[in-house]
Short mmCIF file of C-alpha atoms in Angstrom, two decimals:
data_model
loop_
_atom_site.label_atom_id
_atom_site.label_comp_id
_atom_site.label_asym_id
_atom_site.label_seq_id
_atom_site.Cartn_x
_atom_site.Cartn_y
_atom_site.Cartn_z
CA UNK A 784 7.13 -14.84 1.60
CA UNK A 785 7.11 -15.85 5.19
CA UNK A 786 6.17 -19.25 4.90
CA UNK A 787 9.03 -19.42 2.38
CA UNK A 788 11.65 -18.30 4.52
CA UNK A 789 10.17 -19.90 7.52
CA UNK A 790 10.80 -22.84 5.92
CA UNK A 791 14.41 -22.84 4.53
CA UNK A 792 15.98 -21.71 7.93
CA UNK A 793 14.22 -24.45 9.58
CA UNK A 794 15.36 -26.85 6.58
CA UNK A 795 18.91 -25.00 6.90
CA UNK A 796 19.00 -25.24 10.61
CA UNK A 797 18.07 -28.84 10.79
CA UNK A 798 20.65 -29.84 8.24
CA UNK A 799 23.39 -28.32 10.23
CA UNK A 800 21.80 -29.94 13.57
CA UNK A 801 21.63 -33.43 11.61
CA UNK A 802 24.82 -33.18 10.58
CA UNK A 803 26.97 -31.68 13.41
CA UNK A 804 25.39 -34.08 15.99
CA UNK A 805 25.81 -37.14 13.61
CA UNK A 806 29.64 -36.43 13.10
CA UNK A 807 29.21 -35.74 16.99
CA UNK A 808 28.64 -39.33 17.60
CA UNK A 809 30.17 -40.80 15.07
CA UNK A 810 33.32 -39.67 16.60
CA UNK A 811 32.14 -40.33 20.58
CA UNK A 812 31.55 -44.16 18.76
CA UNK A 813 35.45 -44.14 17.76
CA UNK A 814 34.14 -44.21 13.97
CA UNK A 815 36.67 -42.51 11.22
CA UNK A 816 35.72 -39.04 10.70
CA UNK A 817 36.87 -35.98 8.44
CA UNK A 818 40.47 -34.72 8.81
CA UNK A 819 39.23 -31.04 9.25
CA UNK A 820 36.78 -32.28 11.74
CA UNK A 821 37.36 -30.84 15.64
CA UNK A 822 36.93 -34.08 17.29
CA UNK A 823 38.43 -37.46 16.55
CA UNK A 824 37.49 -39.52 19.48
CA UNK A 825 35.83 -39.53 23.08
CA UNK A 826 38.11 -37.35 24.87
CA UNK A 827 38.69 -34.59 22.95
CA UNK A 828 37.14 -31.34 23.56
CA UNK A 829 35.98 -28.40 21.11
CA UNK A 830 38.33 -25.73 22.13
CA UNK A 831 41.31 -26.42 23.85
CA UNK A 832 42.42 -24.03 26.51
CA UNK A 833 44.91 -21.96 24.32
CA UNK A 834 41.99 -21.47 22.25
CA UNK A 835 39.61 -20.44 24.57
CA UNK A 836 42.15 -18.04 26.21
CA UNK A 837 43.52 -16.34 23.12
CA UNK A 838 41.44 -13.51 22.76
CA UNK A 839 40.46 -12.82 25.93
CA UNK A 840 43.06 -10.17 26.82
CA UNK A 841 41.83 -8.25 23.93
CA UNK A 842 40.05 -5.07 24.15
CA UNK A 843 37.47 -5.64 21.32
CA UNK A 844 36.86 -9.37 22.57
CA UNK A 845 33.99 -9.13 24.46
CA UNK A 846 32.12 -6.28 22.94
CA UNK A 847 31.87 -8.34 19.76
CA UNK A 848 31.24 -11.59 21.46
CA UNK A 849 28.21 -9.50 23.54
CA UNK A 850 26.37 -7.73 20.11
CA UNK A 851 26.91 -11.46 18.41
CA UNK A 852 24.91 -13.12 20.72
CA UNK A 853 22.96 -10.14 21.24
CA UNK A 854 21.94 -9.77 17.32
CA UNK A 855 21.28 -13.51 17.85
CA UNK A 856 18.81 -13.42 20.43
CA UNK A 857 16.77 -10.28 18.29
CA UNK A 858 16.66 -12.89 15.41
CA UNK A 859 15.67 -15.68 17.43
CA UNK A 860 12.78 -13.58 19.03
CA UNK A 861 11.61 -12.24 15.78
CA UNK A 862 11.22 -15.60 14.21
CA UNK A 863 9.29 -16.39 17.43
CA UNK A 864 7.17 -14.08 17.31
CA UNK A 865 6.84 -14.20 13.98
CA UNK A 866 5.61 -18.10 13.95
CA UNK A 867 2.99 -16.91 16.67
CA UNK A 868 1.36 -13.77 14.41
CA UNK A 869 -1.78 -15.29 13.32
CA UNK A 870 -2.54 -15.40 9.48
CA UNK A 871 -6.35 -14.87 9.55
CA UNK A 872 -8.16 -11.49 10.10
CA UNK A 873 -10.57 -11.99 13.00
CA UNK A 874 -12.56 -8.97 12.84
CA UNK A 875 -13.02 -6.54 10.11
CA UNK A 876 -14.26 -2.79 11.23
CA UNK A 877 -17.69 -1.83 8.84
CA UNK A 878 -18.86 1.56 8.53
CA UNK A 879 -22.24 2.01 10.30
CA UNK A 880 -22.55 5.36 8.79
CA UNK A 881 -22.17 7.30 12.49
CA UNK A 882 -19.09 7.54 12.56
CA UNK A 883 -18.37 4.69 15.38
CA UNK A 884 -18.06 1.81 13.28
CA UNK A 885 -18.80 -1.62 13.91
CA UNK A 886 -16.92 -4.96 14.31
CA UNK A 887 -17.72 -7.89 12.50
CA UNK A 888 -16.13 -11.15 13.26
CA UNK A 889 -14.04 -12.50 10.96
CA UNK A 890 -15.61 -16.40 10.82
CA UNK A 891 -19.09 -14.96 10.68
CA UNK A 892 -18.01 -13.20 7.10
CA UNK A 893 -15.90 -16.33 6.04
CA UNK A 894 -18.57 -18.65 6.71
CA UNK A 895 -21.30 -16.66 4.66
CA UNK A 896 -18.93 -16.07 1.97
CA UNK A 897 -18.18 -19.86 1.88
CA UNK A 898 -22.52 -20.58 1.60
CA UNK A 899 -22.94 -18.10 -0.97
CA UNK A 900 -20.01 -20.09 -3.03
CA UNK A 901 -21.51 -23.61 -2.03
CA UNK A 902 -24.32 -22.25 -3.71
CA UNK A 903 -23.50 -21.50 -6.91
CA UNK A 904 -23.92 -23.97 -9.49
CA UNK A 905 -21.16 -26.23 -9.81
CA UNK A 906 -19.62 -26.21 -6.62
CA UNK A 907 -19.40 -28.88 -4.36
CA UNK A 908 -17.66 -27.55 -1.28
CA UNK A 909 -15.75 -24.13 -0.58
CA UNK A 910 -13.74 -22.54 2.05
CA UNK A 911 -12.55 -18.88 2.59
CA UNK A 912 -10.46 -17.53 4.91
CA UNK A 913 -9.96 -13.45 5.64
CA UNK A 914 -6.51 -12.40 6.00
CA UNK A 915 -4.56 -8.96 6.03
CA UNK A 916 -3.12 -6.73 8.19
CA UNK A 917 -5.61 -3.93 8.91
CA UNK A 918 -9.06 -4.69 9.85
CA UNK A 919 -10.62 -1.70 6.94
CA UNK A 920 -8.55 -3.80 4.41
CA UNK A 921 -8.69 -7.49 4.37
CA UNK A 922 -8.09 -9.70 1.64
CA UNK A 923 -10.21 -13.32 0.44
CA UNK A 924 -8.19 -16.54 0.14
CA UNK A 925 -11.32 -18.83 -1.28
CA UNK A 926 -10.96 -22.43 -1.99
CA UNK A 927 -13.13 -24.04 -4.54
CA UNK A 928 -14.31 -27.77 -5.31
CA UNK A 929 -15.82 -27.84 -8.51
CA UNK A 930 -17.69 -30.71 -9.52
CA UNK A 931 -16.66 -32.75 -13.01
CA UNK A 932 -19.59 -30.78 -15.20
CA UNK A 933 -18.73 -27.04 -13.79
CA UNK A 934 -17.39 -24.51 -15.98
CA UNK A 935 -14.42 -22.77 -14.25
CA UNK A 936 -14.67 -19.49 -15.96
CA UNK A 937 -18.04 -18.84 -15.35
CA UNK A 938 -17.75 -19.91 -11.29
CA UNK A 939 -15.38 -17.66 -11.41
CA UNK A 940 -17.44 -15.14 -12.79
CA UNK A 941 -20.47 -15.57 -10.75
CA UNK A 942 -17.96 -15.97 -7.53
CA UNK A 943 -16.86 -12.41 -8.20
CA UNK A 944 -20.18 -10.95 -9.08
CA UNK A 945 -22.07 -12.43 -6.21
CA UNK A 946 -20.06 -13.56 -3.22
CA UNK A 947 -17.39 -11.35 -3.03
CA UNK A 948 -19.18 -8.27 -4.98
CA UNK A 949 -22.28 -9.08 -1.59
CA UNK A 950 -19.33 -9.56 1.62
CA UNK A 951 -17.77 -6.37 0.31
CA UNK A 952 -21.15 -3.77 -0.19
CA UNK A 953 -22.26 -5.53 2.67
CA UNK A 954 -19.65 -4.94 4.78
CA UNK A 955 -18.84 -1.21 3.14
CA UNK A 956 -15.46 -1.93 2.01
CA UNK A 957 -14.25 -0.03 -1.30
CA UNK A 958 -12.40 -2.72 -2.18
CA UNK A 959 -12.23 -6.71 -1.27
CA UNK A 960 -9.01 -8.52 -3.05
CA UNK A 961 -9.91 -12.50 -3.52
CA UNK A 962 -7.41 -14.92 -4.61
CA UNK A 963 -9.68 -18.14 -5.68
CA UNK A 964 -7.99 -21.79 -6.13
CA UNK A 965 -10.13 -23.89 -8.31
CA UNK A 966 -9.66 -27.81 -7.84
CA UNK A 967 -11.84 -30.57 -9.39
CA UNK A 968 -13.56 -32.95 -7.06
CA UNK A 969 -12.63 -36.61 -7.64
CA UNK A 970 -15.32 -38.94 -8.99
CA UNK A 971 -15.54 -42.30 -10.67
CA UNK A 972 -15.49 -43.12 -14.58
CA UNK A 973 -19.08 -42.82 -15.90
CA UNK A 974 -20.59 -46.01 -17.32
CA UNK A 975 -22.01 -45.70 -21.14
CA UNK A 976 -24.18 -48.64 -22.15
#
């Protein structure tokens, strides 16, 4: 849902940019530009000074003017810092049975979950990455190359069953939630003589 957003308000954004500074020059360069348009040549200016003067003798003015820019800046800082939150789960918290709990890096469980599903048959290459919130409850985003003579169903199966089913009784969870992607590797036409 991020990424989705994330990515029309940057499209949005840079259409407005793209567009505002091309009319920009267009009318710096003397070129013919909308009648509605602000500016029609070098020397003009955005807001005259009756314009910029209007409301300033108002009472309400500058309050508004203030929680604008002010409701601006929180938006602009949340998208920030929402760009910078990482995706992946580096460490997930496994029950050592005294009641401490133990951390277990994050890569270390990706990277045997990704060699158990290298090893089943049919596979050619796979990648997983841990993601979530909480480090009691992440989640499995697994990426599978099957080969041309695998049978999807039963990868799937057996990636379930073993991989998953050993990363989450090994690390004590209750529950691990995978989402698999299953593409075909690319090979060459077979010759029959």
């Amino acid at each position: 849902m991020l990424r989705a957003v994330n990515r029309v308000v940057l499209a949005l954004a840079g259409l407005v940019l793209l567009c505002t500074g091309g009319a920009v020059v267009a009318a710096g360069a003397g070129l013919d530009v909308p009648s509605w348009w602000p500016w029609s040549g070098p020397g003009d200016v955005l807001l005259s000074d009756a314009d910029r003067t209007r409301w300033r003798d108002e009472g309400w003015w500058w309050p508004v003017v203030i929680a604008v820019l002010a409701v601006l800046v929180v938006l602009a800082l949340w998208w920030l810092l929402a760009q910078l939150r990482r995706a992946r789960l580096s460490e997930v918290l496994v029950d050592s049975g005294d009641g401490e709990g133990a951390l277990l890096r994050g890569r270390a469980l990706e990277g045997v979950m990704a060699g158990e599903a290298e090893s089943l048959e049919g596979v050619s290459h796979a990648r997983v990455r841990l993601t979530g919130r909480r480090r009691t409850a992440p989640a499995a985003r697994i990426l599978l190359q099957l080969e041309p003579h695998a049978a999807p169903a039963e990868t799937l199966t057996r990636l379930v069953d073993e991989a998953v089913g050993h990363a989450r009784h090994s690390a004590g969870l209750s529950e691990l939630p995978a989402e698999a992607r299953l593409t075909a590797s690319k090979h060459g036409a077979r010759r029959v003589t």
